[in-house]
Tab-separated table of C-alpha atoms in Angstrom:
chain	number	residue	atom	x	y	z
A	1	THR	CA	-8.068	17.387	0.221
A	2	ILE	CA	-10.234	14.219	-0.122
A	3	ALA	CA	-10.338	13.610	3.740
A	4	MET	CA	-10.555	17.182	4.806
A	5	ALA	CA	-13.576	17.682	2.395
A	6	ASP	CA	-15.621	16.206	5.354
A	7	TYR	CA	-14.949	19.177	7.299
A	8	GLY	CA	-15.033	21.754	4.518
A	9	MET	CA	-11.306	22.506	4.989
A	10	GLU	CA	-9.782	21.663	1.600
A	11	ASP	CA	-8.426	25.189	1.207
A	12	LEU	CA	-6.287	24.573	4.355
A	13	VAL	CA	-4.565	21.549	3.355
A	14	TYR	CA	-1.448	23.075	2.246
A	15	GLU	CA	-1.135	25.322	5.371
A	16	ILE	CA	-1.768	22.385	7.742
A	17	ASN	CA	0.846	20.261	6.233
A	18	TYR	CA	3.369	22.948	5.637
A	19	GLU	CA	3.133	24.126	9.202
A	20	GLY	CA	3.324	20.735	10.760
A	21	ALA	CA	6.429	19.972	8.830
A	22	ARG	CA	7.962	23.361	9.671
A	23	LEU	CA	7.440	22.829	13.288
A	24	ALA	CA	8.952	19.485	13.282
A	25	ARG	CA	11.871	20.780	11.135
A	26	GLN	CA	12.460	23.561	13.827
A	27	ALA	CA	12.462	21.045	16.719
A	28	VAL	CA	14.807	18.623	14.907
A	29	ASP	CA	17.387	21.398	14.021
A	30	GLU	CA	17.377	22.485	17.580
A	31	TYR	CA	18.179	19.205	19.050
A	32	ASN	CA	20.528	18.270	16.246
A	33	LEU	CA	22.582	21.385	17.314
A	34	LEU	CA	22.635	20.179	20.890
A	35	THR	CA	23.589	16.627	20.035
A	36	PRO	CA	25.147	16.304	16.479
A	37	ASN	CA	26.158	12.827	16.997
A	38	ARG	CA	22.429	11.857	17.115
A	39	PRO	CA	20.899	13.150	13.869
A	40	ARG	CA	17.091	13.383	13.783
A	41	PHE	CA	15.033	13.532	10.485
A	42	VAL	CA	11.531	14.867	9.549
A	43	ALA	CA	9.196	12.240	8.043
A	44	GLY	CA	6.150	13.918	6.422
A	45	ALA	CA	3.326	11.475	7.142
A	46	VAL	CA	0.958	10.578	4.123
A	47	GLY	CA	-2.029	8.897	5.434
A	48	PRO	CA	-4.531	6.617	3.549
A	49	THR	CA	-7.504	8.956	3.120
A	50	ASN	CA	-11.164	8.080	3.925
A	51	ARG	CA	-11.854	6.798	0.347
A	52	THR	CA	-10.677	3.628	-1.189
A	53	LEU	CA	-9.728	2.879	-4.914
A	54	SER	CA	-9.991	-0.901	-4.478
A	55	LEU	CA	-13.525	-1.368	-2.842
A	56	SER	CA	-16.935	0.069	-3.664
A	57	PRO	CA	-18.784	1.947	-1.053
A	58	ASP	CA	-22.097	0.732	-2.546
A	59	VAL	CA	-22.986	-2.847	-1.831
A	60	ASN	CA	-25.347	-2.803	-4.808
A	61	ASP	CA	-22.749	-1.621	-7.218
A	62	PRO	CA	-19.326	-3.372	-6.846
A	63	GLY	CA	-18.001	-1.608	-9.883
A	64	TYR	CA	-18.517	1.898	-8.514
A	65	ARG	CA	-15.722	3.910	-6.956
A	66	ALA	CA	-16.430	7.178	-4.968
A	67	VAL	CA	-13.026	8.570	-6.115
A	68	THR	CA	-10.797	8.028	-9.195
A	69	TRP	CA	-7.161	7.324	-9.464
A	70	ASP	CA	-6.363	10.905	-10.815
A	71	GLU	CA	-8.264	12.629	-8.046
A	72	VAL	CA	-6.189	10.720	-5.380
A	73	VAL	CA	-2.896	11.451	-7.072
A	74	VAL	CA	-3.923	15.219	-7.210
A	75	ALA	CA	-4.670	15.176	-3.645
A	76	TYR	CA	-1.311	13.382	-2.527
A	77	TYR	CA	0.605	15.640	-4.839
A	78	GLU	CA	-0.582	18.728	-2.999
A	79	GLN	CA	0.154	17.232	0.257
A	80	ALA	CA	3.612	16.059	-0.657
A	81	LYS	CA	4.362	19.574	-2.069
A	82	ALA	CA	3.443	21.257	1.398
A	83	LEU	CA	5.205	18.570	3.427
A	84	ALA	CA	8.649	18.969	1.374
A	85	GLU	CA	8.448	22.767	1.369
A	86	GLY	CA	7.796	22.614	5.140
A	87	GLY	CA	11.230	20.841	5.568
A	88	SER	CA	10.507	17.071	5.537
A	89	ASP	CA	13.531	14.916	4.780
A	90	ILE	CA	11.532	11.795	4.095
A	91	PHE	CA	8.006	10.945	2.981
A	92	LEU	CA	6.127	8.302	5.029
A	93	ILE	CA	3.159	6.638	3.389
A	94	GLU	CA	1.607	4.920	6.167
A	95	THR	CA	-1.322	2.954	7.785
A	96	VAL	CA	-1.861	1.684	4.188
A	97	PHE	CA	-5.232	-0.524	4.021
A	98	ASP	CA	-5.662	-0.171	0.215
A	99	THR	CA	-2.617	-0.823	-1.821
A	100	LEU	CA	-4.072	0.823	-4.806
A	101	ASN	CA	-4.314	4.219	-2.847
A	102	CYS	CA	-0.781	3.504	-1.768
A	103	LYS	CA	0.372	3.184	-5.430
A	104	ALA	CA	-1.474	6.439	-6.176
A	105	ALA	CA	0.590	8.142	-3.376
A	106	ILE	CA	3.836	6.448	-4.588
A	107	TYR	CA	3.022	7.973	-8.177
A	108	ALA	CA	2.217	11.435	-6.741
A	109	LEU	CA	5.349	11.593	-4.566
A	110	ASP	CA	7.476	10.330	-7.366
A	111	GLN	CA	6.013	12.908	-9.780
A	112	TYR	CA	6.672	15.605	-7.220
A	113	CYS	CA	10.294	14.633	-6.858
A	114	ARG	CA	10.778	14.528	-10.691
A	115	ASP	CA	9.282	18.044	-10.929
A	116	VAL	CA	11.429	19.640	-8.330
A	117	GLN	CA	14.545	17.367	-9.379
A	118	ARG	CA	15.050	16.280	-5.869
A	119	ASP	CA	15.256	12.704	-4.463
A	120	ILE	CA	13.364	12.379	-1.267
A	121	PRO	CA	13.428	8.897	0.360
A	122	ILE	CA	10.004	7.067	0.837
A	123	MET	CA	9.046	4.864	3.833
A	124	LEU	CA	6.008	2.478	3.436
A	125	SER	CA	3.826	1.143	6.191
A	126	GLY	CA	0.991	-1.059	5.840
A	127	THR	CA	-1.651	-2.087	8.273
A	128	ILE	CA	-2.778	-5.719	8.930
A	129	VAL	CA	-6.322	-5.481	10.190
A	130	ASP	CA	-6.815	-8.839	11.789
A	131	ASN	CA	-5.264	-12.086	12.452
A	132	SER	CA	-5.851	-13.155	8.984
A	133	GLY	CA	-2.772	-11.356	8.065
A	134	ARG	CA	-4.367	-9.298	5.174
A	135	THR	CA	-4.835	-5.617	4.616
A	136	LEU	CA	-8.333	-4.238	4.409
A	137	SER	CA	-8.429	-4.641	0.707
A	138	GLY	CA	-7.426	-8.302	0.970
A	139	GLN	CA	-3.759	-8.594	0.383
A	140	THR	CA	-1.491	-10.805	2.168
A	141	THR	CA	1.947	-9.371	3.506
A	142	GLU	CA	4.030	-10.863	0.799
A	143	ALA	CA	1.459	-9.662	-1.913
A	144	PHE	CA	1.655	-6.188	-0.460
A	145	TRP	CA	5.420	-6.050	-0.767
A	146	ILE	CA	5.450	-7.304	-4.221
A	147	SER	CA	2.984	-4.685	-5.154
A	148	ILE	CA	4.966	-1.764	-3.887
A	149	SER	CA	8.623	-3.204	-4.129
A	150	HIS	CA	8.981	-1.119	-7.476
A	151	THR	CA	9.090	2.190	-5.580
A	152	ARG	CA	11.943	4.481	-6.560
A	153	ASN	CA	13.919	5.697	-3.583
A	154	LEU	CA	12.396	3.162	-1.116
A	155	LEU	CA	13.912	3.428	2.093
A	156	SER	CA	11.829	1.098	4.268
A	157	VAL	CA	8.637	-0.941	4.367
A	158	GLY	CA	6.769	-1.917	7.518
A	159	LEU	CA	3.703	-2.232	9.470
A	160	ASN	CA	1.764	0.074	11.974
A	161	CYS	CA	-1.594	0.601	13.617
A	162	ALA	CA	-4.488	-1.896	13.976
A	163	LEU	CA	-3.022	-4.565	16.012
A	164	GLY	CA	-1.038	-4.575	19.380
A	165	VAL	CA	2.566	-5.443	19.209
A	166	GLY	CA	2.024	-9.117	20.202
A	167	GLN	CA	-0.287	-9.877	17.328
A	168	MET	CA	2.079	-8.621	14.874
A	169	ARG	CA	4.827	-11.172	15.152
A	170	PRO	CA	3.957	-13.578	12.139
A	171	PHE	CA	3.468	-10.646	9.945
A	172	ILE	CA	6.541	-8.598	10.615
A	173	GLU	CA	8.646	-11.906	10.326
A	174	GLU	CA	7.071	-12.540	6.885
A	175	LEU	CA	7.719	-9.008	5.738
A	176	SER	CA	11.377	-9.176	6.981
A	177	LYS	CA	11.836	-12.478	5.131
A	178	HIS	CA	10.785	-10.940	1.784
A	179	SER	CA	11.918	-7.236	1.960
A	180	SER	CA	14.945	-5.998	0.212
A	181	VAL	CA	14.985	-2.638	2.054
A	182	PHE	CA	14.804	-1.781	5.846
A	183	VAL	CA	11.839	-2.827	7.770
A	184	SER	CA	9.950	-0.769	10.375
A	185	ILE	CA	7.285	-1.523	12.904
A	186	TYR	CA	5.360	0.957	15.123
A	187	PRO	CA	2.279	-0.766	16.670
A	188	ASN	CA	-0.592	0.358	18.873
A	189	ALA	CA	-0.275	0.065	22.594
A	190	GLY	CA	-2.478	-3.058	22.306
A	191	LEU	CA	-6.151	-3.297	21.017
A	192	PRO	CA	-8.637	-0.580	22.132
A	193	ASN	CA	-10.465	-1.393	25.348
A	194	ALA	CA	-14.090	-0.947	25.900
A	195	PHE	CA	-13.423	2.891	26.445
A	196	GLY	CA	-11.417	3.433	23.340
A	197	GLY	CA	-8.172	3.421	25.532
A	198	TYR	CA	-5.008	1.370	25.217
A	199	ASP	CA	-3.815	-0.839	27.884
A	200	GLU	CA	-0.336	-2.014	27.009
A	201	THR	CA	2.259	-0.430	29.193
A	202	PRO	CA	5.734	0.954	27.994
A	203	ASP	CA	7.621	-1.903	29.578
A	204	GLN	CA	5.181	-4.582	27.966
A	205	MET	CA	5.673	-2.966	24.529
A	206	ALA	CA	9.312	-2.438	24.734
A	207	GLU	CA	9.849	-5.968	25.856
A	208	VAL	CA	8.043	-7.522	22.818
A	209	LEU	CA	9.948	-5.069	20.496
A	210	ARG	CA	13.211	-6.109	21.923
A	211	ASP	CA	12.422	-9.719	21.209
A	212	TYR	CA	11.720	-8.586	17.500
A	213	ALA	CA	14.933	-6.761	17.280
A	214	GLN	CA	16.939	-9.692	18.747
A	215	ALA	CA	15.341	-11.943	16.215
A	216	GLY	CA	16.465	-9.755	13.322
A	217	PHE	CA	13.042	-8.825	11.888
A	218	ILE	CA	13.390	-4.825	12.116
A	219	ASN	CA	15.517	-1.832	11.480
A	220	ILE	CA	13.207	1.059	12.569
A	221	VAL	CA	10.901	0.899	15.648
A	222	GLY	CA	8.363	3.165	17.306
A	223	GLY	CA	4.772	3.418	18.450
A	224	CYS	CA	1.361	4.425	17.029
A	225	CYS	CA	-2.151	4.684	18.541
A	226	GLY	CA	-2.111	4.925	22.376
A	227	THR	CA	1.657	5.141	22.688
A	228	THR	CA	3.215	8.070	24.773
A	229	PRO	CA	6.667	9.616	25.219
A	230	ASP	CA	7.119	6.845	27.994
A	231	HIS	CA	6.485	4.246	25.555
A	232	ILE	CA	8.880	5.554	23.035
A	233	ARG	CA	11.548	6.072	25.863
A	234	ALA	CA	11.221	2.571	27.071
A	235	ILE	CA	11.451	1.039	23.691
A	236	ALA	CA	14.481	3.178	22.605
A	237	GLU	CA	16.244	1.936	25.796
A	238	GLN	CA	15.397	-1.760	25.236
A	239	VAL	CA	16.731	-1.778	21.399
A	240	LYS	CA	19.628	0.698	21.657
A	241	ASP	CA	22.515	-2.050	21.981
A	242	ILE	CA	20.938	-4.297	19.379
A	243	SER	CA	22.311	-4.583	15.809
A	244	PRO	CA	19.636	-3.834	13.224
A	245	ARG	CA	18.522	-6.284	10.599
A	246	ILE	CA	20.659	-6.585	7.517
A	247	PRO	CA	18.479	-6.584	4.217
A	248	GLN	CA	19.141	-9.325	1.735
A	249	GLU	CA	19.411	-9.019	-2.031
A	250	PRO	CA	16.401	-10.714	-3.488
A	251	LEU	CA	16.697	-13.710	-5.801
A	252	PRO	CA	16.071	-12.549	-9.363
A	253	TYR	CA	12.540	-14.089	-9.783
A	254	LEU	CA	9.525	-12.694	-11.509
A	255	ARG	CA	7.117	-11.685	-8.734
A	256	LEU	CA	3.505	-10.892	-9.323
A	257	SER	CA	0.531	-10.215	-7.006
A	258	GLY	CA	-3.119	-10.113	-6.824
A	259	LEU	CA	-4.491	-10.558	-3.395
A	260	GLU	CA	-1.959	-13.377	-3.142
A	261	PRO	CA	1.678	-13.710	-4.522
A	262	LEU	CA	2.693	-15.575	-7.595
A	263	ILE	CA	6.448	-16.160	-8.016
A	264	ALA	CA	7.999	-17.832	-10.982
A	265	ARG	CA	10.851	-19.872	-9.713
A	266	PRO	CA	13.285	-21.979	-11.625
A	267	ASP	CA	11.451	-25.155	-10.596
A	268	SER	CA	8.002	-23.675	-11.523
A	269	ASN	CA	6.062	-25.462	-13.973
A	270	PHE	CA	4.125	-23.643	-16.936
A	271	ILE	CA	2.105	-20.800	-15.580
A	272	ASN	CA	-1.500	-20.985	-16.918
A	273	ILE	CA	-3.105	-17.791	-18.200
A	274	GLY	CA	-6.760	-17.661	-18.545
A	275	GLU	CA	-7.655	-16.157	-21.784
A	276	ARG	CA	-11.528	-16.366	-21.724
A	277	THR	CA	-11.992	-12.983	-20.197
A	278	ASN	CA	-11.132	-11.677	-23.642
A	279	VAL	CA	-13.662	-10.442	-26.126
A	280	THR	CA	-11.538	-11.862	-29.007
A	281	GLY	CA	-11.051	-15.168	-27.124
A	282	SER	CA	-14.474	-16.050	-26.045
A	283	ARG	CA	-17.715	-15.472	-27.980
A	284	LYS	CA	-19.768	-15.983	-24.602
A	285	PHE	CA	-17.653	-13.247	-22.810
A	286	ALA	CA	-17.810	-10.738	-25.760
A	287	ARG	CA	-21.627	-11.144	-25.902
A	288	LEU	CA	-22.112	-10.666	-22.216
A	289	VAL	CA	-19.894	-7.575	-22.210
A	290	ARG	CA	-21.733	-6.078	-25.170
A	291	GLU	CA	-24.899	-6.614	-23.200
A	292	GLU	CA	-23.281	-5.075	-20.133
A	293	ASN	CA	-24.148	-8.237	-18.239
A	294	TYR	CA	-20.886	-7.930	-16.011
A	295	GLU	CA	-22.300	-10.245	-13.384
A	296	GLU	CA	-22.562	-13.076	-15.615
A	297	ALA	CA	-19.399	-12.081	-17.354
A	298	LEU	CA	-17.577	-12.504	-13.906
A	299	SER	CA	-18.628	-16.116	-13.793
A	300	VAL	CA	-16.433	-16.513	-16.969
A	301	ALA	CA	-13.427	-15.287	-14.621
A	302	ARG	CA	-14.511	-17.441	-11.801
A	303	ASP	CA	-14.646	-20.497	-14.106
A	304	GLN	CA	-10.996	-19.892	-15.115
A	305	VAL	CA	-9.773	-19.631	-11.570
A	306	GLU	CA	-11.491	-22.707	-10.578
A	307	GLY	CA	-10.035	-24.427	-13.706
A	308	GLY	CA	-6.417	-23.757	-12.642
A	309	ALA	CA	-5.650	-20.352	-14.292
A	310	GLN	CA	-2.762	-18.531	-12.234
A	311	ILE	CA	-3.078	-15.274	-14.217
A	312	LEU	CA	-6.253	-13.687	-15.808
A	313	ASP	CA	-5.860	-12.024	-19.202
A	314	VAL	CA	-8.488	-9.261	-19.750
A	315	ASN	CA	-9.002	-7.765	-23.187
A	316	MET	CA	-11.791	-5.464	-24.313
A	317	ASP	CA	-10.550	-4.635	-27.882
A	318	GLU	CA	-13.849	-4.656	-29.814
A	319	GLY	CA	-15.083	-1.994	-32.204
A	320	MET	CA	-18.506	-1.871	-30.634
A	321	LEU	CA	-17.207	-1.140	-27.234
A	322	ASP	CA	-16.072	2.021	-25.228
A	323	SER	CA	-12.911	-0.202	-24.331
A	324	GLU	CA	-11.410	2.205	-21.963
A	325	LYS	CA	-14.682	2.577	-19.954
A	326	VAL	CA	-15.558	-1.231	-20.128
A	327	MET	CA	-11.989	-2.147	-18.949
A	328	GLN	CA	-12.287	0.123	-15.900
A	329	ARG	CA	-15.669	-1.205	-15.051
A	330	PHE	CA	-14.792	-4.945	-15.376
A	331	LEU	CA	-11.498	-4.888	-13.449
A	332	ASN	CA	-13.242	-2.828	-10.738
A	333	MET	CA	-15.836	-5.656	-10.455
A	334	MET	CA	-13.113	-8.376	-10.551
A	335	GLN	CA	-11.291	-6.693	-7.537
A	336	SER	CA	-14.599	-6.898	-5.651
A	337	GLU	CA	-14.427	-10.691	-5.792
A	338	PRO	CA	-11.816	-12.032	-3.528
A	339	ASP	CA	-11.801	-15.593	-5.253
A	340	ILE	CA	-11.017	-13.851	-8.560
A	341	ALA	CA	-8.837	-11.006	-7.234
A	342	ARG	CA	-6.387	-13.220	-5.639
A	343	LEU	CA	-4.890	-13.759	-9.096
A	344	PRO	CA	-2.574	-11.297	-10.899
A	345	VAL	CA	-4.126	-9.502	-13.856
A	346	MET	CA	-2.676	-9.222	-17.403
A	347	VAL	CA	-4.132	-6.166	-18.789
A	348	ASP	CA	-4.340	-6.912	-22.577
A	349	SER	CA	-4.793	-4.547	-25.492
A	350	SER	CA	-3.437	-3.092	-28.761
A	351	LYS	CA	-4.326	0.466	-27.681
A	352	TRP	CA	-2.267	2.400	-25.212
A	353	THR	CA	-5.177	4.300	-23.590
A	354	VAL	CA	-6.916	1.127	-22.849
A	355	LEU	CA	-3.775	-0.340	-21.049
A	356	GLU	CA	-3.589	2.924	-19.167
A	357	ALA	CA	-7.255	2.744	-17.975
A	358	GLY	CA	-6.569	-0.804	-16.925
């Protein structure tokens, strides 16, 4: 409903998703009868929406968000219900540019599965927006994996869209190295040209994807923007005789993530937690928060990062504060500062509603 609001079509969301899944189900069932030795499945695609939970659309107010977590969850729940009732076997949360939106989708889909007492596998696919190797909200590939690795019934994680197949190599290799589930890739047919078209031919794409398959990076392969039935046919032909990647059991380390990963290995030294962004741990910070001088309060967080903190503790437990509101506001502002947001956050409170708000 969030994306369809631009067209005044919110009331059609259920019907569009239901009918799309129903038609796919009908086609799949028809072809499964013809060749039962090659089973097909219906994946209900859940896209990123045109609103982001991690970034402010207002350059003058980095703490502002155009949509709330709860609103995004409600929208995804409605879509999940329609896709499942239309006949989807799998949920595919795809083209993830904001991991927080993705986590709202994971939460909504899991809630739906619990409500109907049915386990539906989930596939996740992020998008790396340029050669920096980061999502639009700033996460590295490994940090993205850590952020979503808790997902119940997670079938696969992968990358799609944004880049052409050739530019994806370092990122799919990185994801393959860390993922304990199947890995998918479905790239664009190259980068868009001056006319908005795509220039990579079926043979060009298929050859590169064959190389990725032979290298053991992938389990699931396909095509995104600009690809045609000819592309898919060529890709299928090139990879049909190659053994898929075998996922590895992860080592039992504590893995945390901000925009970048933090992993506690046996040989790690003490992990430093910055406790000055804590109204009971810093008089200066408490005063700045009471005065709603959040810009200056952010400098306290920045000083801790520059001083060597590896995790930032944020606590707003003070009798004169609306702690839930202030926690949300300050964390939103922190997430808009990449040099601060690269660290994991420890949400700290003695009150459950404040933890939940954080």
